[in-house]
Amino acid sequence: MANETASAEPSSEVRFNSWKEIAAYLKCSERTVRRWEEEGLPVHRHPHKARAAIYAYKAEIDAWWGDGHEPPKQNQDPQEHPPAVAARWWTRLSRAMLGAALAFALASVVFLVGFGRRFHWFQPGALNGQIHSIAVLPLENLSGDPQQEYVADGMTDELITELAQLKELRVISRASVMRFKGAKTPLPQIARELQVDTIVEGSVAHLGTRVRVSAQLLDATTDRHLWAETYERDLSDVLSLQRDLAKAIAGEIRIKLSPNESARLEGSRAINPLAHAAFLRGRYFTHNQRSPEGARKSIQSSLEAVRIAPDWAPAYSGLADSYIQAAFLAALPPNEAMPRAKVAARRALELDPDLSEAHVALGWILSNFDYEYSASESEFKRAIELSPSSSYAHQGYADLLNGLGRHDEAISEIKVARQLDPVSFFISRDVGRILYDARRYDEALEALRQAADLSPASGVVYNWMSWVYDKKGMAAQSVEMDLKNAVNRGASQEVLQQLREAYRVSGERGYLKKHAQLIKDDPYEQALYTARLGETEKALQLLRQACEEHSGWLDMLKVDPELDNLRPDRRFGELLYRINLSPSI
């Protein structure tokens, strides 16, 4: 039981003044330290302060570890050399009890199963069934510098990428696990939401020119420790560190590796730390700042990584992703961004033909810019073969299949992506979008509502809800969702008021006309509004402009329900032919 009041404080003792300092000393996460307080970890609380105002003495923690736990090494500066991983706390206890356990095997089955995992007496899953799935929670940044947060996030992403290559393991993708960053959600609840058997949690710390990653594997349903280890390397060896960690986790859960998987996890190379840092910054901006400015920052950091390490494939793959996002977020014109993305993706594959992320990037480029759908499908299939748990690859393939009108296959593929990224807003949104294109409007609306619940502030889902309501003949709801979309995309109060007044005076048709006048969307989106108004000539003109500019929405030209009234026109067939979606005019 933790001490509830402060005791005398010997001035000569080393003292930790926060959960973070204790966690850094024990080389584990704050979540774990708080859990160990319930098991008797000696933590003191300041009188008359909030429960978070805690401190602990190094000597008392060392003594507690010594009582049935593996103690920290003595004579170490706790800030420079933390002790061995705390998850081995039971080692001395298991040694003391081993003889008795063997003598009374039948009576000690539970003991042997619980402790046998550490010594590999039992196959993983013996306690709670075979292990088939895993989630890597965001690694905690122990550097003490908030500016280094991108390193912890980036290394979380890289570890997920390494594990996602294992065919026998379902690995939850980045977007879903990042929702739990900094949260105090109990592990069993996380396991239920992500539908996983096991969870990895840990921390990252920079120690001068070295990096230390501590990780522990836990039974997700019981919060029981299965394995823990710490890896420390020079910054130039960070890639081998992550592959060793992924290999160790695969070994602990007894995943059977193919020869190719084993070879890839064995292979590693030294990397310039500055290039790796620039690469991680680029990924951080790509994932965390989905805005034109974020896309530009991502390009800048990715270009720096390529400049420093011109023979490192992931740097080029990251650059390709940066340019693709810049095109979709209007940070750069598609005609400028996508050719650059293609050069970067091709270069990445020249350097590493088995880099799944580069195949995904090339698949997006081929389908959304070059309109080479067969080649795009080959790239997505290859990406999935190399990394079966890549939700990004499954999502891209689903998008391609949808645009080709292969809706059943697309729905199946996007549902696989959702299994891998169950609380991802963007994948949930795409489930709704694909169902909408398949004319399954009620199912689409339910999926889009779920996406909106995941990210209420993201206007990109409300436009799809507006389209669905329109096709269901629910004009008031359609306009309501379209206004929500306009609000979240930054429309001024003056514009919003004019839109509301147009609807009040002239109904849906007046609203659509005013929208087309006031909000200058991508030409493809503008064409949707004019098509709804029956303005065929203007709609076709806008679609021709969209083709010239390589609009990112053109992949829906063949299947978009809002364009159905244009399909009988011969000129619409010419547009389909122009982007290889129809064999003849």
Short mmCIF file of C-alpha atoms in Angstrom, two decimals, residues 84-511:
data_model
loop_
_atom_site.label_atom_id
_atom_site.label_comp_id
_atom_site.label_asym_id
_atom_site.label_seq_id
_atom_site.Cartn_x
_atom_site.Cartn_y
_atom_site.Cartn_z
CA ALA A 84 16.70 -3.66 -15.74
CA VAL A 85 13.18 -3.87 -17.06
CA ALA A 86 10.73 -4.00 -14.20
CA ALA A 87 8.56 -6.63 -15.81
CA ARG A 88 11.01 -9.31 -14.64
CA TRP A 89 9.86 -8.69 -11.07
CA TRP A 90 8.91 -12.29 -10.48
CA THR A 91 12.23 -13.95 -11.42
CA ARG A 92 13.47 -14.56 -7.87
CA LEU A 93 10.04 -15.70 -6.74
CA SER A 94 9.77 -18.21 -9.59
CA ARG A 95 13.18 -19.68 -8.72
CA ALA A 96 12.16 -20.13 -5.10
CA MET A 97 8.93 -21.87 -5.98
CA LEU A 98 10.11 -23.99 -8.90
CA GLY A 99 10.97 -27.04 -6.86
CA ALA A 100 7.63 -27.08 -5.12
CA ALA A 101 5.85 -26.54 -8.39
CA LEU A 102 7.50 -29.56 -9.94
CA ALA A 103 6.76 -31.70 -6.88
CA PHE A 104 3.10 -30.81 -6.94
CA ALA A 105 2.57 -30.48 -10.67
CA LEU A 106 -1.13 -31.18 -10.72
CA ALA A 107 -1.85 -28.77 -7.90
CA SER A 108 0.40 -26.09 -9.43
CA VAL A 109 -0.91 -25.98 -13.00
CA VAL A 110 -1.97 -22.36 -12.78
CA PHE A 111 1.44 -21.34 -11.43
CA LEU A 112 3.27 -23.17 -14.20
CA VAL A 113 1.11 -21.71 -16.95
CA GLY A 114 1.47 -18.19 -15.62
CA PHE A 115 5.23 -18.35 -15.18
CA GLY A 116 6.04 -20.83 -17.92
CA ARG A 117 5.65 -18.20 -20.64
CA ARG A 118 8.82 -16.47 -19.51
CA PHE A 119 10.84 -19.68 -19.80
CA HIS A 120 8.99 -20.98 -22.88
CA TRP A 121 7.63 -24.11 -21.13
CA PHE A 122 4.25 -23.54 -22.74
CA GLN A 123 3.20 -22.34 -26.13
CA PRO A 124 1.83 -18.79 -26.14
CA GLY A 125 -1.90 -18.67 -25.93
CA ALA A 126 -2.03 -21.54 -23.45
CA LEU A 127 -3.48 -19.17 -20.87
CA ASN A 128 -6.04 -17.35 -22.99
CA GLY A 129 -6.07 -19.10 -26.36
CA GLN A 130 -3.77 -18.80 -29.37
CA ILE A 131 -2.39 -15.33 -30.01
CA HIS A 132 -3.44 -13.99 -33.40
CA SER A 133 -3.56 -10.22 -32.96
CA ILE A 134 -1.58 -7.39 -31.41
CA ALA A 135 -1.71 -3.64 -30.89
CA VAL A 136 1.36 -1.46 -30.29
CA LEU A 137 0.30 1.44 -28.07
CA PRO A 138 2.06 4.78 -28.64
CA LEU A 139 5.54 4.63 -27.16
CA GLU A 140 6.03 7.14 -24.38
CA ASN A 141 8.51 9.96 -24.90
CA LEU A 142 10.92 9.90 -21.92
CA SER A 143 13.31 12.50 -23.32
CA GLY A 144 11.73 15.27 -21.25
CA ASP A 145 11.51 17.37 -24.42
CA PRO A 146 8.05 17.77 -26.00
CA GLN A 147 9.78 18.66 -29.27
CA GLN A 148 10.94 15.03 -29.43
CA GLU A 149 7.38 13.70 -29.47
CA TYR A 150 7.66 13.00 -33.19
CA VAL A 151 10.45 10.50 -32.44
CA ALA A 152 8.28 8.39 -30.12
CA ASP A 153 5.35 8.55 -32.55
CA GLY A 154 7.56 7.73 -35.50
CA MET A 155 9.18 4.76 -33.82
CA THR A 156 5.73 3.48 -32.83
CA ASP A 157 4.79 3.68 -36.50
CA GLU A 158 7.96 1.88 -37.58
CA LEU A 159 7.45 -0.96 -35.09
CA ILE A 160 3.88 -1.39 -36.32
CA THR A 161 5.20 -1.47 -39.89
CA GLU A 162 7.74 -4.18 -39.01
CA LEU A 163 5.11 -6.36 -37.30
CA ALA A 164 2.55 -5.78 -40.06
CA GLN A 165 4.73 -7.84 -42.40
CA LEU A 166 4.05 -11.04 -40.41
CA LYS A 167 1.36 -12.99 -42.22
CA GLU A 168 0.16 -14.98 -39.20
CA LEU A 169 -0.44 -11.90 -37.06
CA ARG A 170 -3.17 -9.25 -37.30
CA VAL A 171 -1.54 -5.94 -36.35
CA ILE A 172 -3.66 -2.90 -35.55
CA SER A 173 -2.71 0.11 -37.63
CA ARG A 174 -1.41 3.45 -36.46
CA ALA A 175 -4.56 5.56 -36.60
CA SER A 176 -6.44 3.36 -34.16
CA VAL A 177 -3.68 3.01 -31.56
CA MET A 178 -2.92 6.73 -31.62
CA ARG A 179 -6.39 7.41 -30.26
CA PHE A 180 -5.11 6.00 -26.95
CA LYS A 181 -2.02 8.23 -26.79
CA GLY A 182 -1.82 9.76 -23.32
CA ALA A 183 -5.08 8.11 -22.26
CA LYS A 184 -5.51 6.17 -19.02
CA THR A 185 -7.84 3.64 -20.62
CA PRO A 186 -7.57 0.21 -18.94
CA LEU A 187 -5.88 -2.37 -21.15
CA PRO A 188 -8.84 -4.79 -21.18
CA GLN A 189 -11.04 -1.97 -22.53
CA ILE A 190 -8.45 -1.14 -25.21
CA ALA A 191 -8.35 -4.83 -26.10
CA ARG A 192 -12.11 -4.93 -26.53
CA GLU A 193 -12.19 -1.81 -28.70
CA LEU A 194 -9.31 -2.99 -30.90
CA GLN A 195 -10.26 -6.69 -30.72
CA VAL A 196 -6.75 -7.91 -29.93
CA ASP A 197 -5.18 -10.66 -27.82
CA THR A 198 -1.98 -8.85 -26.86
CA ILE A 199 -0.69 -5.33 -26.41
CA VAL A 200 2.80 -3.85 -26.58
CA GLU A 201 3.51 -0.73 -24.57
CA GLY A 202 6.81 0.96 -23.85
CA SER A 203 8.94 4.06 -24.03
CA VAL A 204 11.69 5.78 -26.00
CA ALA A 205 14.53 7.81 -24.52
CA HIS A 206 17.51 9.56 -26.10
CA LEU A 207 20.75 9.26 -24.16
CA GLY A 208 23.19 11.52 -25.97
CA THR A 209 24.12 9.68 -29.16
CA ARG A 210 22.18 6.56 -28.12
CA VAL A 211 18.53 5.59 -28.04
CA ARG A 212 16.85 3.24 -25.61
CA VAL A 213 13.54 1.50 -26.26
CA SER A 214 11.83 -0.38 -23.46
CA ALA A 215 8.88 -2.56 -24.35
CA GLN A 216 6.62 -5.04 -22.64
CA LEU A 217 4.14 -7.53 -24.01
CA LEU A 218 0.90 -7.95 -22.09
CA ASP A 219 -2.05 -10.28 -22.21
CA ALA A 220 -4.64 -7.75 -23.31
CA THR A 221 -7.60 -9.30 -21.51
CA THR A 222 -5.96 -9.82 -18.10
CA ASP A 223 -3.31 -7.06 -18.07
CA ARG A 224 -0.75 -9.80 -17.26
CA HIS A 225 2.90 -9.33 -18.23
CA LEU A 226 4.12 -11.90 -20.75
CA TRP A 227 7.53 -10.49 -21.65
CA ALA A 228 9.62 -7.35 -21.37
CA GLU A 229 12.98 -6.17 -22.64
CA THR A 230 15.09 -3.08 -23.19
CA TYR A 231 17.18 -2.33 -26.27
CA GLU A 232 19.84 0.35 -26.39
CA ARG A 233 21.84 1.22 -29.48
CA ASP A 234 23.66 4.04 -31.20
CA LEU A 235 21.27 6.27 -33.13
CA SER A 236 22.78 4.96 -36.36
CA ASP A 237 21.61 1.43 -35.40
CA VAL A 238 18.01 2.36 -34.64
CA LEU A 239 16.68 0.36 -37.59
CA SER A 240 18.31 -2.86 -36.40
CA LEU A 241 16.98 -2.12 -32.90
CA GLN A 242 13.42 -2.03 -34.19
CA ARG A 243 13.80 -5.19 -36.21
CA ASP A 244 15.32 -6.99 -33.21
CA LEU A 245 12.36 -5.85 -31.14
CA ALA A 246 9.86 -7.05 -33.75
CA LYS A 247 11.69 -10.38 -34.02
CA ALA A 248 11.67 -10.81 -30.22
CA ILE A 249 7.93 -10.13 -30.04
CA ALA A 250 7.27 -12.62 -32.85
CA GLY A 251 9.37 -15.18 -30.94
CA GLU A 252 7.54 -14.63 -27.69
CA ILE A 253 4.13 -15.23 -29.22
CA ARG A 254 5.45 -18.13 -31.32
CA ILE A 255 4.61 -16.70 -34.71
CA LYS A 256 5.96 -19.01 -37.38
CA LEU A 257 8.08 -16.88 -39.71
CA SER A 258 8.51 -17.66 -43.37
CA PRO A 259 12.06 -17.64 -44.76
CA ASN A 260 11.40 -14.25 -46.37
CA GLU A 261 10.03 -12.79 -43.11
CA SER A 262 13.01 -14.10 -41.17
CA ALA A 263 15.44 -12.70 -43.71
CA ARG A 264 13.78 -9.28 -43.65
CA LEU A 265 13.84 -9.10 -39.85
CA GLU A 266 17.49 -10.19 -39.84
CA GLY A 267 18.48 -7.60 -42.41
CA SER A 268 19.36 -4.11 -41.24
CA ARG A 269 21.61 -1.22 -42.11
CA ALA A 270 23.14 1.75 -40.40
CA ILE A 271 21.31 5.00 -41.00
CA ASN A 272 22.44 8.57 -40.59
CA PRO A 273 20.63 9.79 -37.42
CA LEU A 274 19.88 13.14 -39.05
CA ALA A 275 18.23 11.41 -42.00
CA HIS A 276 16.18 9.22 -39.68
CA ALA A 277 15.08 12.23 -37.64
CA ALA A 278 14.06 14.11 -40.79
CA PHE A 279 12.16 11.04 -42.02
CA LEU A 280 10.27 10.77 -38.71
CA ARG A 281 9.40 14.48 -38.81
CA GLY A 282 8.00 14.03 -42.31
CA ARG A 283 5.86 11.11 -41.20
CA TYR A 284 4.68 13.08 -38.18
CA PHE A 285 3.45 15.93 -40.35
CA THR A 286 1.84 13.50 -42.80
CA HIS A 287 -0.12 11.72 -40.09
CA ASN A 288 -0.72 14.43 -37.49
CA GLN A 289 -1.24 17.60 -39.50
CA ARG A 290 -3.67 16.78 -42.30
CA SER A 291 -3.68 20.28 -43.75
CA PRO A 292 -2.02 22.06 -46.68
CA GLU A 293 0.58 23.51 -44.32
CA GLY A 294 1.23 20.10 -42.78
CA ALA A 295 1.69 18.59 -46.24
CA ARG A 296 4.23 21.28 -47.15
CA LYS A 297 6.15 20.67 -43.92
CA SER A 298 6.10 16.94 -44.63
CA ILE A 299 7.60 17.50 -48.08
CA GLN A 300 10.32 19.73 -46.64
CA SER A 301 11.34 17.16 -44.00
CA SER A 302 11.15 14.26 -46.46
CA LEU A 303 13.35 16.11 -48.96
CA GLU A 304 15.88 16.64 -46.16
CA ALA A 305 15.88 12.90 -45.41
CA VAL A 306 16.47 12.09 -49.08
CA ARG A 307 19.29 14.64 -49.30
CA ILE A 308 21.09 13.18 -46.29
CA ALA A 309 20.48 9.50 -47.15
CA PRO A 310 20.08 9.30 -50.95
CA ASP A 311 20.30 5.50 -50.95
CA TRP A 312 17.68 4.82 -48.26
CA ALA A 313 14.38 3.56 -49.71
CA PRO A 314 12.00 4.59 -46.87
CA ALA A 315 13.06 8.23 -47.29
CA TYR A 316 11.81 8.18 -50.90
CA SER A 317 8.64 6.32 -49.95
CA GLY A 318 7.95 8.95 -47.29
CA LEU A 319 8.56 11.68 -49.87
CA ALA A 320 6.09 10.03 -52.26
CA ASP A 321 3.43 9.96 -49.53
CA SER A 322 4.11 13.63 -48.76
CA TYR A 323 3.51 14.65 -52.37
CA ILE A 324 0.37 12.48 -52.64
CA GLN A 325 -1.08 14.14 -49.56
CA ALA A 326 -0.13 17.56 -50.89
CA ALA A 327 -2.16 16.82 -54.03
CA PHE A 328 -5.23 15.64 -52.13
CA LEU A 329 -5.12 18.55 -49.66
CA ALA A 330 -4.58 21.18 -52.39
CA ALA A 331 -1.18 22.15 -51.01
CA LEU A 332 0.16 21.66 -54.55
CA PRO A 333 -1.63 21.20 -57.89
CA PRO A 334 -1.96 17.45 -58.70
CA ASN A 335 -0.20 18.01 -62.04
CA GLU A 336 2.82 19.19 -60.07
CA ALA A 337 2.72 16.93 -57.02
CA MET A 338 1.86 13.53 -58.49
CA PRO A 339 4.68 13.26 -61.07
CA ARG A 340 7.14 14.06 -58.27
CA ALA A 341 5.47 11.43 -56.09
CA LYS A 342 5.85 8.88 -58.90
CA VAL A 343 9.57 9.57 -59.28
CA ALA A 344 10.06 9.15 -55.52
CA ALA A 345 8.05 5.91 -55.33
CA ARG A 346 9.89 4.41 -58.31
CA ARG A 347 13.23 5.30 -56.73
CA ALA A 348 12.18 3.70 -53.44
CA LEU A 349 11.37 0.46 -55.25
CA GLU A 350 14.65 0.51 -57.14
CA LEU A 351 16.41 0.61 -53.78
CA ASP A 352 14.09 -1.90 -52.07
CA PRO A 353 11.67 -3.86 -54.29
CA ASP A 354 10.04 -5.35 -51.17
CA LEU A 355 9.08 -2.07 -49.52
CA SER A 356 5.31 -2.38 -49.08
CA GLU A 357 4.74 1.32 -48.44
CA ALA A 358 6.32 2.26 -51.76
CA HIS A 359 4.05 -0.19 -53.62
CA VAL A 360 1.04 1.42 -51.93
CA ALA A 361 2.19 4.90 -52.94
CA LEU A 362 2.72 3.80 -56.52
CA GLY A 363 -0.69 2.12 -56.54
CA TRP A 364 -2.36 5.41 -55.55
CA ILE A 365 -0.43 7.33 -58.23
CA LEU A 366 -1.21 4.86 -61.00
CA SER A 367 -4.94 4.85 -60.25
CA ASN A 368 -5.51 8.50 -59.35
CA PHE A 369 -3.17 10.23 -61.78
CA ASP A 370 -2.03 7.91 -64.57
CA TYR A 371 -5.35 5.99 -64.77
CA GLU A 372 -3.48 2.73 -65.24
CA TYR A 373 -5.83 0.55 -63.22
CA SER A 374 -4.42 -2.89 -63.99
CA ALA A 375 -0.92 -1.75 -62.99
CA SER A 376 -2.35 -0.09 -59.90
CA GLU A 377 -4.09 -3.31 -58.86
CA SER A 378 -0.81 -5.21 -59.19
CA GLU A 379 0.91 -2.71 -56.91
CA PHE A 380 -1.76 -2.92 -54.22
CA LYS A 381 -1.77 -6.72 -54.33
CA ARG A 382 2.00 -6.79 -54.00
CA ALA A 383 1.84 -4.35 -51.07
CA ILE A 384 -0.69 -6.57 -49.29
CA GLU A 385 1.40 -9.67 -49.97
CA LEU A 386 4.42 -7.98 -48.38
CA SER A 387 2.49 -6.45 -45.47
CA PRO A 388 -0.82 -8.21 -44.84
CA SER A 389 -1.68 -5.96 -41.89
CA SER A 390 -1.24 -2.70 -43.79
CA SER A 391 -4.62 -1.01 -43.50
CA TYR A 392 -3.34 1.67 -45.89
CA ALA A 393 -2.76 -0.96 -48.59
CA HIS A 394 -6.20 -2.53 -48.13
CA GLN A 395 -7.82 0.91 -48.08
CA GLY A 396 -6.09 1.93 -51.33
CA TYR A 397 -7.04 -1.32 -53.02
CA ALA A 398 -10.67 -0.90 -51.88
CA ASP A 399 -10.71 2.61 -53.35
CA LEU A 400 -9.43 1.29 -56.69
CA LEU A 401 -11.99 -1.55 -56.80
CA ASN A 402 -14.78 0.87 -55.94
CA GLY A 403 -13.87 3.25 -58.76
CA LEU A 404 -13.91 0.35 -61.21
CA GLY A 405 -17.44 -0.57 -60.11
CA ARG A 406 -16.35 -3.81 -58.41
CA HIS A 407 -18.35 -2.89 -55.32
CA ASP A 408 -18.63 -6.28 -53.61
CA GLU A 409 -14.86 -6.72 -53.75
CA ALA A 410 -14.34 -3.14 -52.61
CA ILE A 411 -16.65 -3.58 -49.61
CA SER A 412 -14.86 -6.78 -48.63
CA GLU A 413 -11.47 -5.07 -48.89
CA ILE A 414 -12.45 -1.95 -46.92
CA LYS A 415 -13.85 -4.15 -44.18
CA VAL A 416 -10.48 -5.85 -43.90
CA ALA A 417 -8.94 -2.39 -43.54
CA ARG A 418 -11.44 -1.57 -40.80
CA GLN A 419 -10.54 -4.77 -38.92
CA LEU A 420 -6.93 -3.62 -38.97
CA ASP A 421 -7.81 -0.04 -38.01
CA PRO A 422 -11.12 -0.37 -36.14
CA VAL A 423 -11.33 3.17 -34.75
CA SER A 424 -9.85 5.02 -37.72
CA PHE A 425 -12.05 7.90 -38.83
CA PHE A 426 -10.81 7.85 -42.42
CA ILE A 427 -11.40 4.14 -42.94
CA SER A 428 -14.85 4.31 -41.34
CA ARG A 429 -15.63 7.22 -43.66
CA ASP A 430 -14.49 5.20 -46.67
CA VAL A 431 -16.72 2.30 -45.65
CA GLY A 432 -19.64 4.72 -45.92
CA ARG A 433 -18.38 6.24 -49.17
CA ILE A 434 -18.04 2.85 -50.88
CA LEU A 435 -21.48 1.74 -49.68
CA TYR A 436 -22.86 5.02 -51.08
CA ASP A 437 -21.29 4.39 -54.48
CA ALA A 438 -22.78 0.87 -54.35
CA ARG A 439 -26.24 2.51 -53.87
CA ARG A 440 -26.61 0.88 -50.44
CA TYR A 441 -27.74 4.15 -48.90
CA ASP A 442 -29.07 3.05 -45.51
CA GLU A 443 -25.89 1.09 -44.75
CA ALA A 444 -23.80 3.99 -46.00
CA LEU A 445 -25.57 6.43 -43.71
CA GLU A 446 -24.99 4.23 -40.67
CA ALA A 447 -21.28 3.87 -41.48
CA LEU A 448 -20.91 7.61 -42.01
CA ARG A 449 -22.62 8.32 -38.69
CA GLN A 450 -20.11 6.05 -36.99
CA ALA A 451 -17.28 7.93 -38.69
CA ALA A 452 -18.73 11.26 -37.56
CA ASP A 453 -18.83 9.96 -33.98
CA LEU A 454 -15.11 9.20 -34.20
CA SER A 455 -14.24 12.72 -35.38
CA PRO A 456 -17.15 15.18 -35.02
CA ALA A 457 -14.99 18.14 -36.07
CA SER A 458 -14.01 16.65 -39.42
CA GLY A 459 -16.24 18.12 -42.11
CA VAL A 460 -15.02 15.67 -44.71
CA VAL A 461 -17.68 13.15 -43.60
CA TYR A 462 -20.69 15.48 -43.62
CA ASN A 463 -20.53 16.07 -47.38
CA TRP A 464 -20.99 12.32 -47.93
CA MET A 465 -23.91 12.28 -45.53
CA SER A 466 -25.39 15.16 -47.52
CA TRP A 467 -25.10 13.17 -50.77
CA VAL A 468 -26.73 10.12 -49.17
CA TYR A 469 -29.67 12.15 -47.84
CA ASP A 470 -30.09 13.68 -51.29
CA LYS A 471 -30.35 10.26 -52.93
CA LYS A 472 -32.88 9.23 -50.27
CA GLY A 473 -34.98 12.29 -51.14
CA MET A 474 -34.43 13.96 -47.75
CA ALA A 475 -33.66 17.53 -48.85
CA ALA A 476 -33.75 19.20 -45.42
CA GLN A 477 -31.30 16.72 -43.93
CA SER A 478 -29.09 16.97 -47.02
CA VAL A 479 -28.84 20.75 -46.67
CA GLU A 480 -28.24 20.47 -42.92
CA MET A 481 -25.26 18.16 -43.46
CA ASP A 482 -23.92 20.32 -46.28
CA LEU A 483 -24.00 23.36 -43.97
CA LYS A 484 -22.15 21.36 -41.32
CA ASN A 485 -19.54 20.53 -43.92
CA ALA A 486 -19.21 24.22 -44.84
CA VAL A 487 -18.80 25.19 -41.17
CA ASN A 488 -16.05 22.67 -40.58
CA ARG A 489 -14.27 23.71 -43.76
CA GLY A 490 -14.05 27.30 -42.53
CA ALA A 491 -16.87 29.12 -44.34
CA SER A 492 -17.46 32.60 -42.97
CA GLN A 493 -20.58 33.54 -41.05
CA GLU A 494 -21.60 35.80 -43.93
CA VAL A 495 -21.43 32.92 -46.41
CA LEU A 496 -23.30 30.60 -44.05
CA GLN A 497 -26.04 33.17 -43.56
CA GLN A 498 -26.48 33.61 -47.31
CA LEU A 499 -26.75 29.85 -47.75
CA ARG A 500 -29.36 29.54 -45.00
CA GLU A 501 -31.36 32.44 -46.44
CA ALA A 502 -31.25 30.93 -49.92
CA TYR A 503 -32.68 27.69 -48.57
CA ARG A 504 -35.35 29.53 -46.58
CA VAL A 505 -36.50 31.53 -49.61
CA SER A 506 -35.98 29.11 -52.51
CA GLY A 507 -35.62 25.67 -51.00
CA GLU A 508 -33.01 23.10 -51.99
CA ARG A 509 -32.61 24.41 -55.54
CA GLY A 510 -31.95 27.94 -54.32
CA TYR A 511 -29.48 26.57 -51.79
#
